[in-house]
Short mmCIF file of C-alpha atoms (C1' of nucleotides) in Angstrom, two decimals:
data_model
loop_
_atom_site.label_atom_id
_atom_site.label_comp_id
_atom_site.label_asym_id
_atom_site.label_seq_id
_atom_site.Cartn_x
_atom_site.Cartn_y
_atom_site.Cartn_z
CA MET C 839 -38.63 0.63 18.03
CA ALA C 840 -35.72 -1.68 17.08
CA THR C 841 -32.26 -0.65 17.89
CA VAL C 842 -31.51 0.20 21.53
CA ARG C 843 -27.54 0.51 21.28
CA LYS C 844 -26.48 1.49 17.76
CA SER C 845 -25.51 -2.02 16.29
CA ARG C 846 -22.57 -2.27 13.84
CA ARG C 847 -23.87 -5.11 11.93
CA GLY C 848 -24.24 -3.25 8.84
CA GLU C 849 -20.60 -2.06 9.21
CA ILE C 850 -19.53 -5.54 9.76
CA LEU C 851 -21.30 -6.83 6.54
CA GLN C 852 -19.85 -3.84 4.69
CA CYS C 853 -16.45 -4.41 5.86
CA PHE C 854 -16.60 -8.22 5.12
CA THR C 855 -18.05 -7.56 1.49
CA GLU C 856 -15.12 -5.03 0.96
CA MET C 857 -12.36 -7.75 1.91
CA VAL C 858 -14.16 -10.75 -0.10
CA ALA C 859 -13.96 -8.31 -3.20
CA GLU C 860 -10.59 -7.75 -2.56
CA ARG C 861 -8.96 -10.94 -1.53
CA GLY C 862 -11.84 -13.71 -1.95
CA TYR C 863 -13.92 -15.74 0.81
CA ASP C 864 -11.05 -17.86 2.14
CA GLU C 865 -8.63 -15.23 2.20
CA VAL C 866 -10.84 -13.34 4.60
CA SER C 867 -10.87 -14.34 8.30
CA VAL C 868 -13.23 -13.14 10.88
CA ARG C 869 -10.45 -11.90 12.92
CA ASP C 870 -9.58 -9.69 9.83
CA VAL C 871 -12.89 -8.07 9.97
CA ALA C 872 -12.76 -7.71 13.55
CA GLU C 873 -9.56 -6.20 13.67
CA ALA C 874 -10.35 -3.74 10.61
CA LEU C 875 -13.28 -2.53 12.83
CA GLY C 876 -11.59 -2.39 15.92
CA ILE C 877 -14.01 -4.85 17.71
CA SER C 878 -13.88 -8.09 18.87
CA LYS C 879 -14.34 -11.44 16.96
CA GLY C 880 -17.17 -12.37 19.24
CA THR C 881 -19.17 -9.21 18.24
CA ILE C 882 -19.31 -10.40 14.52
CA LEU C 883 -20.22 -14.10 15.64
CA HIS C 884 -22.90 -12.44 17.77
CA HIS C 885 -24.72 -10.61 14.83
CA PHE C 886 -24.04 -13.40 12.29
CA ARG C 887 -24.29 -17.24 13.00
CA SER C 888 -21.24 -17.92 11.05
CA LYS C 889 -18.67 -16.78 8.57
CA GLU C 890 -20.69 -18.68 5.92
CA SER C 891 -23.98 -16.66 6.99
CA LEU C 892 -22.14 -13.35 6.17
CA LEU C 893 -21.63 -14.68 2.43
CA GLU C 894 -24.88 -15.75 2.32
CA GLU C 895 -26.29 -12.36 3.58
CA LEU C 896 -23.92 -10.51 1.04
CA HIS C 897 -25.39 -12.71 -1.93
CA GLY C 898 -28.91 -12.10 -0.60
CA ASP C 899 -28.72 -8.32 -0.28
CA TYR C 900 -26.85 -7.91 -3.81
CA MET C 901 -29.66 -10.12 -5.50
CA ARG C 902 -32.28 -8.34 -3.63
CA ARG C 903 -30.92 -5.06 -4.82
CA ARG C 904 -30.84 -6.06 -8.32
CA LEU C 905 -34.45 -7.46 -8.43
CA ALA C 906 -35.64 -4.55 -6.95
CA GLU C 907 -34.00 -2.15 -9.48
CA ALA C 908 -34.73 -4.44 -12.31
CA HIS C 909 -38.49 -4.48 -11.50
CA GLU C 910 -38.49 -0.80 -11.36
CA PHE C 911 -36.81 0.13 -14.38
CA LEU C 912 -38.07 -2.50 -16.40
CA ALA C 913 -41.80 -1.13 -15.55
CA GLY C 914 -40.85 1.88 -17.62
CA PHE C 915 -40.12 0.38 -20.80
CA GLU C 916 -42.15 -1.83 -22.95
CA ASP C 917 -39.90 -2.81 -25.82
CA PRO C 918 -37.74 -5.85 -25.22
CA VAL C 919 -35.07 -4.14 -27.41
CA ASP C 920 -34.82 -1.55 -24.47
CA GLN C 921 -35.37 -3.74 -21.73
CA LEU C 922 -32.46 -6.07 -22.65
CA GLN C 923 -30.28 -3.15 -22.87
CA LEU C 924 -31.44 -1.93 -19.58
CA ILE C 925 -30.34 -5.33 -17.87
CA VAL C 926 -26.72 -4.90 -19.54
CA TYR C 927 -26.56 -1.11 -18.23
CA GLN C 928 -27.50 -2.56 -14.91
CA LEU C 929 -24.98 -5.23 -14.66
CA MET C 930 -22.19 -2.73 -15.85
CA ILE C 931 -23.26 0.16 -13.78
CA SER C 932 -23.46 -1.92 -10.66
CA GLN C 933 -19.61 -2.88 -11.33
CA ARG C 934 -18.95 0.76 -10.84
CA ASP C 935 -21.55 2.02 -8.29
CA ASP C 936 -22.06 -0.98 -6.18
CA ARG C 937 -18.73 -2.34 -6.85
CA ALA C 938 -17.62 -4.38 -3.89
CA ALA C 939 -20.66 -6.24 -3.38
CA THR C 940 -20.66 -6.93 -7.40
CA VAL C 941 -16.99 -8.24 -7.29
CA ALA C 942 -17.66 -10.13 -4.13
CA PHE C 943 -20.74 -11.64 -5.41
CA ALA C 944 -19.30 -12.60 -8.77
CA ARG C 945 -16.11 -14.00 -7.59
CA GLU C 946 -17.91 -16.18 -5.02
CA ILE C 947 -20.77 -16.96 -7.14
CA VAL C 948 -20.19 -20.80 -6.79
CA ARG C 949 -19.37 -20.88 -2.85
CA PHE C 950 -22.11 -22.73 -1.01
CA ALA C 951 -24.57 -22.47 -4.20
CA GLY C 952 -25.64 -25.99 -3.58
CA GLU C 953 -26.31 -25.46 0.15
CA ASP C 954 -29.51 -25.28 2.02
CA SER C 955 -28.74 -21.88 3.45
CA MET C 956 -28.48 -20.39 -0.16
CA SER C 957 -31.95 -21.34 -0.96
CA ASP C 958 -33.18 -17.88 -1.04
CA VAL C 959 -30.24 -16.73 -3.17
CA ARG C 960 -30.83 -19.67 -5.55
CA ALA C 961 -34.65 -18.51 -5.96
CA MET C 962 -33.61 -14.76 -6.50
CA ARG C 963 -31.07 -15.70 -9.14
CA ALA C 964 -33.54 -18.24 -10.64
CA GLU C 965 -36.02 -15.14 -10.82
CA TYR C 966 -33.62 -12.74 -12.27
CA SER C 967 -32.62 -15.18 -15.01
CA ALA C 968 -36.39 -15.76 -15.86
CA LEU C 969 -36.73 -11.98 -16.07
CA VAL C 970 -34.02 -11.84 -18.70
CA THR C 971 -34.88 -15.00 -20.55
CA GLU C 972 -38.48 -13.64 -20.85
CA ILE C 973 -37.18 -10.42 -22.36
CA ILE C 974 -35.53 -12.29 -24.95
CA ARG C 975 -38.34 -14.67 -25.78
CA ARG C 976 -40.70 -11.59 -25.95
CA GLY C 977 -38.37 -10.13 -28.37
CA THR C 978 -38.18 -13.20 -30.50
CA GLU C 979 -41.87 -13.37 -30.46
CA GLN C 980 -42.51 -9.99 -31.66
CA GLY C 981 -39.88 -10.38 -34.46
CA SER C 982 -37.20 -7.87 -33.07
CA PHE C 983 -34.99 -10.71 -32.07
CA ALA C 984 -34.12 -13.56 -34.45
CA ASP C 985 -35.06 -17.13 -33.16
CA VAL C 986 -32.23 -17.62 -30.67
CA ASP C 987 -32.40 -19.67 -27.42
CA PRO C 988 -33.41 -17.21 -24.74
CA SER C 989 -31.69 -19.03 -22.07
CA LEU C 990 -28.67 -19.52 -23.75
CA THR C 991 -28.72 -15.81 -25.08
CA ALA C 992 -29.12 -14.81 -21.15
CA LEU C 993 -26.18 -16.64 -20.17
CA GLN C 994 -24.21 -14.97 -22.75
CA LEU C 995 -25.19 -11.63 -21.56
CA PHE C 996 -24.50 -12.76 -18.08
CA GLY C 997 -21.14 -14.06 -18.85
CA MET C 998 -19.85 -10.88 -20.78
CA CYS C 999 -21.11 -8.65 -17.81
CA ASN C 1000 -20.17 -10.78 -14.94
CA TRP C 1001 -16.88 -11.60 -16.01
CA SER C 1002 -15.68 -8.09 -16.11
CA TRP C 1003 -15.09 -8.17 -12.60
CA THR C 1004 -11.73 -9.67 -13.42
CA TRP C 1005 -10.74 -6.92 -15.58
CA PHE C 1006 -12.82 -3.72 -14.89
CA GLU C 1007 -11.19 -0.69 -13.46
CA PRO C 1008 -13.62 2.08 -12.40
CA ALA C 1009 -10.93 4.53 -13.14
CA GLY C 1010 -9.42 2.80 -16.16
CA ALA C 1011 -9.56 3.44 -19.98
CA TRP C 1012 -13.19 2.61 -20.30
CA SER C 1013 -16.15 3.91 -18.14
CA ALA C 1014 -18.57 1.44 -17.31
CA GLY C 1015 -21.40 3.24 -19.51
CA GLN C 1016 -18.85 2.91 -22.58
CA ILE C 1017 -18.41 -0.80 -21.98
CA ALA C 1018 -22.32 -1.16 -21.69
CA ASP C 1019 -22.73 0.85 -24.88
CA GLU C 1020 -20.25 -1.52 -26.84
CA PHE C 1021 -21.75 -4.78 -25.38
CA CYS C 1022 -25.35 -3.61 -26.12
CA ARG C 1023 -24.38 -2.69 -29.54
CA THR C 1024 -22.93 -6.07 -30.18
CA LEU C 1025 -25.42 -7.86 -28.46
CA ILE C 1026 -28.57 -6.34 -29.87
CA ASP C 1027 -27.17 -6.24 -33.32
CA GLY C 1028 -26.23 -9.76 -32.80
CA ILE C 1029 -29.72 -11.16 -32.10
CA SER C 1030 -31.50 -8.62 -34.13
CA ARG C 1031 -33.30 -10.22 -36.97
CA GLN C 1032 -31.70 -9.00 -39.90
CA ALA C 1033 -31.41 -10.47 -43.61
CA PRO C 1034 -29.36 -12.06 -44.35
CA PRO C 1035 -27.47 -13.10 -41.54
CA THR C 1036 -23.59 -13.71 -41.79
CA GLU C 1037 -22.94 -16.93 -43.14
CA LEU C 1038 -20.97 -18.95 -40.79
CA ARG C 1039 -19.45 -22.52 -41.16
CA GLY C 1040 -19.18 -24.02 -37.91
CA GLU C 1041 -18.48 -27.53 -38.54
CA VAL C 1042 -15.24 -27.06 -40.54
CA LEU C 1043 -13.96 -24.47 -37.93
CA ALA C 1044 -14.81 -26.72 -34.73
CA GLN C 1045 -13.06 -29.91 -36.51
CA ALA C 1046 -10.02 -27.32 -36.94
CA VAL C 1047 -10.11 -26.71 -33.14
CA VAL C 1048 -10.66 -30.34 -32.07
CA ASP C 1049 -7.67 -31.40 -34.37
CA ALA C 1050 -5.41 -28.83 -32.91
CA MET C 1051 -6.52 -29.93 -29.51
CA LYS C 1052 -5.62 -33.53 -30.09
CA ALA C 1053 -2.12 -32.67 -31.48
CA HIS C 1054 -1.39 -30.77 -28.36
CA ALA C 1055 -2.98 -32.96 -25.71
CA ALA C 1056 -0.31 -35.48 -26.93
CA ASP C 1057 2.52 -33.20 -25.87
CA GLU C 1058 1.58 -33.70 -22.29
CA LEU C 1059 2.10 -37.30 -22.26
CA SER C 1060 5.15 -37.35 -24.38
CA ALA C 1061 7.02 -35.02 -22.49
CA PRO C 1062 8.07 -36.94 -19.73
CA ALA C 1063 8.93 -40.20 -21.54
CA GLY C 1064 11.27 -40.73 -24.41
CA GLY C 1065 14.93 -41.39 -24.25
CA MET F 328 18.61 -40.62 -19.74
CA ALA F 329 15.59 -39.32 -18.30
CA THR F 330 13.55 -40.77 -15.31
CA VAL F 331 15.14 -43.23 -13.35
CA ARG F 332 12.09 -44.40 -11.47
CA LYS F 333 8.62 -43.76 -12.70
CA SER F 334 7.52 -40.52 -11.12
CA ARG F 335 4.30 -39.77 -10.33
CA ARG F 336 4.46 -36.01 -10.72
CA GLY F 337 2.17 -35.98 -13.39
CA GLU F 338 -0.66 -37.63 -11.46
CA ILE F 339 -0.21 -35.16 -8.80
CA LEU F 340 -0.76 -32.17 -11.06
CA GLN F 341 -3.78 -34.15 -12.52
CA CYS F 342 -5.48 -34.91 -9.37
CA PHE F 343 -4.81 -31.41 -7.98
CA THR F 344 -6.48 -29.91 -11.12
CA GLU F 345 -9.45 -31.92 -10.67
CA MET F 346 -9.83 -31.17 -7.11
CA VAL F 347 -9.34 -27.36 -7.80
CA ALA F 348 -11.86 -27.63 -10.64
CA GLU F 349 -14.39 -29.13 -8.24
CA ARG F 350 -13.83 -27.36 -4.93
CA GLY F 351 -11.50 -24.37 -5.44
CA TYR F 352 -8.13 -23.69 -4.54
CA ASP F 353 -8.24 -23.16 -0.78
CA GLU F 354 -10.67 -25.90 -0.17
CA VAL F 355 -8.06 -28.51 -1.48
CA SER F 356 -5.08 -29.33 0.96
CA VAL F 357 -1.70 -30.85 -0.08
CA ARG F 358 -2.98 -33.55 2.35
CA ASP F 359 -6.19 -34.25 0.28
CA VAL F 360 -4.08 -34.64 -2.85
CA ALA F 361 -1.75 -37.21 -1.10
CA GLU F 362 -4.44 -39.10 0.61
CA ALA F 363 -6.50 -39.64 -3.04
CA LEU F 364 -3.30 -40.67 -4.44
CA GLY F 365 -2.28 -42.75 -1.64
CA ILE F 366 1.16 -40.97 -1.15
CA SER F 367 2.55 -38.89 1.34
CA LYS F 368 2.40 -35.34 1.71
CA GLY F 369 6.03 -35.15 1.45
CA THR F 370 6.17 -36.62 -1.92
CA ILE F 371 4.21 -33.72 -3.41
CA LEU F 372 6.27 -31.14 -1.84
CA HIS F 373 9.27 -33.00 -3.23
CA HIS F 374 8.15 -32.63 -6.58
CA PHE F 375 6.53 -28.94 -6.18
CA ARG F 376 8.24 -26.51 -4.37
CA SER F 377 4.80 -25.29 -2.49
CA LYS F 378 0.89 -25.50 -3.16
CA GLU F 379 1.22 -22.38 -4.81
CA SER F 380 3.61 -23.46 -7.36
CA LEU F 381 1.01 -26.43 -8.20
CA LEU F 382 -1.53 -23.76 -9.24
CA GLU F 383 1.35 -21.92 -11.12
CA GLU F 384 2.04 -24.85 -13.28
CA LEU F 385 -1.71 -25.64 -13.60
CA HIS F 386 -2.19 -22.10 -15.16
CA GLY F 387 0.97 -22.39 -17.10
CA ASP F 388 0.08 -25.57 -18.65
CA TYR F 389 -3.27 -24.47 -19.46
CA MET F 390 -2.20 -21.23 -21.45
CA ARG F 391 0.60 -23.22 -23.25
CA ARG F 392 -1.84 -25.72 -24.45
CA ARG F 393 -4.33 -22.91 -25.62
CA LEU F 394 -1.70 -20.85 -27.25
CA ALA F 395 0.03 -23.97 -29.07
CA GLU F 396 -3.36 -24.79 -30.26
CA ALA F 397 -4.35 -21.23 -31.25
CA HIS F 398 -1.21 -20.76 -33.39
CA GLU F 399 -1.81 -23.98 -35.13
CA PHE F 400 -5.44 -23.67 -36.24
CA LEU F 401 -5.22 -19.89 -36.71
CA ALA F 402 -2.51 -20.78 -39.26
CA GLY F 403 -5.00 -22.67 -41.57
CA PHE F 404 -7.52 -19.90 -41.96
CA GLU F 405 -6.78 -16.06 -43.24
CA ASP F 406 -10.12 -14.77 -42.84
CA PRO F 407 -10.52 -12.91 -39.61
CA VAL F 408 -14.22 -13.86 -39.66
CA ASP F 409 -13.26 -17.59 -39.47
CA GLN F 410 -10.44 -17.07 -37.10
CA LEU F 411 -12.73 -15.21 -34.52
CA GLN F 412 -14.90 -18.00 -34.36
CA LEU F 413 -12.17 -20.61 -34.11
CA ILE F 414 -11.46 -18.84 -30.97
CA VAL F 415 -14.91 -19.15 -29.63
CA TYR F 416 -15.05 -22.91 -30.63
CA GLN F 417 -11.55 -23.42 -28.84
CA LEU F 418 -12.71 -21.84 -25.67
CA MET F 419 -16.14 -23.81 -25.51
CA ILE F 420 -14.61 -27.10 -26.64
CA SER F 421 -12.07 -26.69 -23.96
CA GLN F 422 -14.72 -26.59 -21.44
CA ARG F 423 -15.92 -29.98 -22.75
CA ASP F 424 -12.44 -31.77 -23.53
CA ASP F 425 -9.88 -30.06 -21.28
CA ARG F 426 -12.73 -29.58 -18.52
CA ALA F 427 -10.85 -29.70 -15.28
CA ALA F 428 -8.09 -27.52 -16.21
CA THR F 429 -10.37 -25.18 -17.80
CA VAL F 430 -12.65 -24.92 -14.90
CA ALA F 431 -9.75 -24.84 -12.47
CA PHE F 432 -8.13 -21.87 -14.50
CA ALA F 433 -11.40 -19.92 -14.76
CA ARG F 434 -12.18 -20.23 -11.21
CA GLU F 435 -8.69 -19.23 -9.99
CA ILE F 436 -8.03 -16.65 -12.59
CA VAL F 437 -7.10 -13.91 -10.17
CA ARG F 438 -5.32 -16.05 -7.79
CA PHE F 439 -1.62 -14.76 -7.33
CA ALA F 440 -2.01 -13.16 -10.40
CA GLY F 441 0.16 -10.36 -9.51
CA GLU F 442 2.82 -12.51 -7.94
CA ASP F 443 6.27 -12.65 -9.52
CA SER F 444 5.57 -16.55 -9.86
CA MET F 445 3.06 -15.85 -12.47
CA SER F 446 5.00 -13.52 -14.50
CA ASP F 447 5.29 -16.57 -17.38
CA VAL F 448 1.56 -16.96 -17.29
CA ARG F 449 0.78 -13.31 -17.17
CA ALA F 450 2.98 -13.16 -20.56
CA MET F 451 0.96 -15.94 -22.03
CA ARG F 452 -2.48 -14.57 -21.11
CA ALA F 453 -1.24 -11.34 -22.50
CA GLU F 454 -0.11 -13.00 -25.97
CA TYR F 455 -3.36 -14.75 -26.29
CA SER F 456 -5.38 -11.58 -25.71
CA ALA F 457 -3.15 -9.83 -27.98
CA LEU F 458 -3.89 -12.57 -30.73
CA VAL F 459 -7.64 -12.21 -30.58
CA THR F 460 -7.22 -8.34 -30.28
CA GLU F 461 -5.53 -8.42 -33.58
CA ILE F 462 -7.83 -10.75 -35.34
CA ILE F 463 -10.72 -8.12 -34.64
CA ARG F 464 -8.38 -5.26 -35.54
CA ARG F 465 -7.85 -6.97 -38.99
CA GLY F 466 -11.40 -7.62 -39.29
CA THR F 467 -12.22 -4.17 -38.75
CA GLU F 468 -9.32 -2.91 -41.24
CA GLN F 469 -10.32 -5.25 -43.97
CA GLY F 470 -14.17 -4.18 -43.47
CA SER F 471 -15.69 -7.30 -42.18
CA PHE F 472 -16.19 -5.94 -38.81
CA ALA F 473 -17.68 -2.54 -37.67
CA ASP F 474 -15.46 -0.24 -36.10
CA VAL F 475 -15.48 -1.71 -32.54
CA ASP F 476 -12.84 -1.37 -29.84
CA PRO F 477 -10.79 -4.59 -30.46
CA SER F 478 -9.63 -4.94 -26.81
CA LEU F 479 -13.11 -4.55 -25.44
CA THR F 480 -14.65 -6.86 -27.94
CA ALA F 481 -11.90 -9.53 -26.77
CA LEU F 482 -13.05 -9.10 -23.42
CA GLN F 483 -16.86 -9.43 -24.34
CA LEU F 484 -15.59 -12.67 -25.92
CA PHE F 485 -13.48 -13.99 -23.28
CA GLY F 486 -16.39 -13.20 -20.68
CA MET F 487 -19.14 -15.00 -22.49
CA CYS F 488 -16.87 -18.14 -23.04
CA ASN F 489 -14.98 -17.88 -19.68
CA TRP F 490 -18.03 -17.43 -17.47
CA SER F 491 -19.46 -20.46 -18.80
CA TRP F 492 -17.59 -22.66 -16.14
CA THR F 493 -20.07 -21.77 -13.69
CA TRP F 494 -23.06 -23.12 -15.45
CA PHE F 495 -21.80 -25.59 -18.36
CA GLU F 496 -22.56 -29.11 -18.08
CA PRO F 497 -20.95 -31.66 -20.41
CA ALA F 498 -24.11 -33.74 -20.28
CA GLY F 499 -26.56 -31.06 -20.04
CA ALA F 500 -29.21 -29.62 -22.48
CA TRP F 501 -26.57 -27.90 -24.70
CA SER F 502 -23.43 -29.55 -26.03
CA ALA F 503 -20.22 -27.18 -26.37
CA GLY F 504 -20.56 -27.22 -29.98
CA GLN F 505 -24.09 -25.71 -30.02
CA ILE F 506 -23.01 -23.11 -27.42
CA ALA F 507 -20.16 -22.03 -29.53
CA ASP F 508 -22.53 -21.92 -32.56
CA GLU F 509 -25.09 -19.74 -30.80
CA PHE F 510 -22.21 -17.41 -29.31
CA CYS F 511 -20.74 -17.15 -32.85
CA ARG F 512 -23.87 -16.12 -34.64
CA THR F 513 -24.52 -13.38 -31.90
CA LEU F 514 -20.77 -12.21 -31.85
CA ILE F 515 -20.30 -12.13 -35.57
CA ASP F 516 -23.57 -10.76 -36.38
CA GLY F 517 -22.97 -8.41 -33.66
CA ILE F 518 -19.77 -6.82 -34.89
CA SER F 519 -20.25 -7.22 -38.62
CA ARG F 520 -20.48 -4.15 -40.92
CA GLN F 521 -24.18 -4.06 -41.55
CA ALA F 522 -26.43 -1.19 -42.64
CA PRO F 523 -28.32 0.28 -40.71
CA PRO F 524 -27.36 -0.86 -37.34
CA THR F 525 -30.23 -1.10 -34.96
CA GLU F 526 -30.62 2.33 -33.49
CA LEU F 527 -30.01 2.24 -29.71
CA ARG F 528 -30.79 4.90 -26.97
CA GLY F 529 -28.26 4.31 -24.37
CA GLU F 530 -28.37 7.48 -22.33
CA VAL F 531 -32.18 7.36 -21.66
CA LEU F 532 -31.66 3.68 -20.43
CA ALA F 533 -28.62 3.95 -18.51
CA GLN F 534 -30.05 7.00 -16.61
CA ALA F 535 -33.12 4.65 -15.87
CA VAL F 536 -30.92 2.14 -14.24
CA VAL F 537 -29.07 5.05 -12.38
CA ASP F 538 -32.36 6.34 -10.81
CA ALA F 539 -33.38 2.72 -10.15
CA MET F 540 -30.03 2.03 -8.27
CA LYS F 541 -30.29 5.31 -6.29
CA ALA F 542 -33.84 4.44 -5.08
CA HIS F 543 -32.81 0.92 -3.87
CA ALA F 544 -29.37 1.89 -2.49
CA ALA F 545 -31.70 4.08 0.02
CA ASP F 546 -33.18 0.69 1.18
CA GLU F 547 -30.11 -0.62 2.67
CA LEU F 548 -29.61 2.24 5.24
CA SER F 549 -33.33 2.91 5.90
CA ALA F 550 -33.91 -0.58 6.81
CA PRO F 551 -32.24 -0.82 10.20
CA ALA F 552 -33.46 2.64 11.25
CA GLY F 553 -37.16 3.91 11.24
CA GLY F 554 -40.02 3.14 13.89
"C1'" DG B 1004 -34.42 -5.89 35.92
"C1'" DG B 1005 -34.29 -7.44 31.17
"C1'" DC B 1006 -32.07 -7.35 27.10
"C1'" DA B 1007 -29.15 -6.60 23.43
"C1'" DA B 1008 -24.45 -5.13 22.23
"C1'" DC B 1009 -20.14 -6.34 23.22
"C1'" DT B 1010 -15.72 -8.56 25.12
"C1'" DG B 1011 -11.89 -11.56 25.40
"C1'" DA B 1012 -10.00 -15.73 26.71
"C1'" DC B 1013 -10.12 -20.37 24.96
"C1'" DC B 1014 -10.80 -24.86 22.28
"C1'" DG B 1015 -10.23 -28.18 18.83
"C1'" DT B 1016 -8.63 -28.83 14.33
"C1'" DC B 1017 -6.24 -28.27 10.21
"C1'" DC B 1018 -2.99 -26.34 7.36
"C1'" DG B 1019 1.60 -25.53 4.66
"C1'" DG B 1020 5.95 -26.77 5.01
"C1'" DA B 1021 10.28 -28.59 7.02
"C1'" DC B 1022 13.28 -32.42 7.69
"C1'" DG B 1023 15.83 -36.49 8.13
"C1'" DG B 1024 15.92 -41.11 6.64
"C1'" DT B 1025 14.96 -44.99 3.40
"C1'" DT B 1026 14.80 -47.16 -1.05
"C1'" DA B 1027 15.45 -48.38 -5.80
"C1'" DG B 1028 17.27 -47.86 -10.18
"C1'" DT B 1029 21.61 -46.21 -12.77
"C1'" DG B 1030 26.60 -45.39 -14.38
"C1'" DT B 1031 31.19 -46.70 -13.67
"C1'" DA B 1032 35.46 -48.88 -12.27
"C1'" DT B 1033 37.30 -53.01 -11.31
"C1'" DA I 274 29.97 -59.67 -12.42
"C1'" DT I 275 29.88 -57.30 -8.53
"C1'" DA I 276 30.91 -53.60 -5.59
"C1'" DC I 277 30.40 -48.86 -5.06
"C1'" DA I 278 28.67 -43.97 -5.60
"C1'" DC I 279 25.28 -41.16 -7.02
"C1'" DT I 280 20.64 -39.68 -7.58
"C1'" DA I 281 15.59 -39.20 -7.54
"C1'" DA I 282 11.45 -40.91 -5.46
"C1'" DC I 283 9.32 -41.23 -1.41
"C1'" DC I 284 7.73 -41.57 3.61
"C1'" DG I 285 6.58 -40.25 8.21
"C1'" DT I 286 6.82 -37.12 11.89
"C1'" DC I 287 6.77 -32.84 13.56
"C1'" DC I 288 5.87 -27.71 14.17
"C1'" DG I 289 4.20 -22.97 14.59
"C1'" DG I 290 0.43 -20.71 13.33
"C1'" DA I 291 -4.20 -19.52 11.69
"C1'" DC I 292 -8.67 -20.71 11.60
"C1'" DG I 293 -14.00 -20.79 12.78
"C1'" DG I 294 -16.40 -21.21 16.51
"C1'" DT I 295 -18.08 -21.16 21.90
"C1'" DC I 296 -19.04 -19.28 26.17
"C1'" DA I 297 -19.27 -16.94 30.39
"C1'" DG I 298 -19.36 -12.49 31.50
"C1'" DT I 299 -19.68 -7.08 31.39
"C1'" DT I 300 -21.55 -2.75 30.00
"C1'" DG I 301 -25.08 0.28 29.09
"C1'" DC I 302 -29.65 1.84 27.19
"C1'" DC I 303 -34.86 1.15 28.06
#
DNA sequence: GGCAACTGACCGTCCGGACGGTTAGTGTAT
DNA sequence: ATACACTAACCGTCCGGACGGTCAGTTGCC
């Protein structure tokens, strides 16, 4: 059963998604979407309660797709080393093959994030994070990975992949696959158990940075004064 | 010479920065800033040409600080392994100690990015990127790092650090220093020359992801139809 | 006739910016 | 010292325009 007259609901969300990816949420008005589709503004608000609910649906659809995919391809591989790479490939390939939604999702990641209307989206994001965290935990447990903090490493992974919305160009010098390859290489080698790990000296370095920041924080305040 | 009457210019930019960090550029109106400071809207537009120029100055100040710091602390260390870590520490510590500006900068990173008014900011960002890329290139050259793509690795570093604006809490479970430590650990071990590197199998994994995405891309279109 | 898709006119609100006018410090000539 | 010119900081008001959202009504399929 379902649709009597062919609804343009899907088209509306699609167009909205592309525009948000291009310009950002508040630079897209309901008017813009209506005009681009040659329909009236009322039609959009007939299908969607509000502009905010359009973004909510955008986020929801995006997370639903990523979760469905992840559950599917993770089932085909047991090794956490494989599974973690799958996640990186997924996030980078979605930059290419699900570009508009991915960019829109990443650039508006915090918009309405705390609102009640976004609770479903929050739950899905938590589920996805848990998925990745668990992969890393299992990798550590079975001895493939060093004793890293699983949650923090997951955030590191999300960062390197999600941030690429700011610079990745599908037709650019690097393909999504190449980027994923390099990111995997670094990430997997970086957390794989190996002897001995490179010797670092964080405290000395961190102190040097703090000193430099103190020195230049003074610049701001002293600039307008003097004389 | 200099200031006749004590100007509130600095306060305006500071308040604007905090509000943009909190809510984002278009959720902050010039009125909001004026009211928060108990001054008139006219005063703000007396000091700054436009709202856009406030953001431009925010970006400019942020990049100027980071560049000045970087030039200073990099001069104290020769080894690219040290230098690369310094960059990670800088970016994470600025999340803690220069929080408002860092968050505002990261969340509005693309706003007006192509505009003429932002050409200075673009130049500074290019300079900073070149700095980091060059560190990695030297590390590879001298044999500390594997043969990675320096620019791509720089983007990976920026991603993991910059994205943290979306989740980092100064009073949260991890301190900025701990995060930087872990990120350095993974990144440095990940790109350090080591024998043999973990064996990966990108093509099989990437294919599994593409298959899963194809399968679930169909969901969208089939959902409204059927029956 | 019932129902969903859709229209288009309309509201109240808020925004960025412009503008003319006022106030308070500073340098200078007397 | 004091009168004057100048400048920068600051205020309050106004405006055109765009925004999200509402609603009564029309169309066309079952």
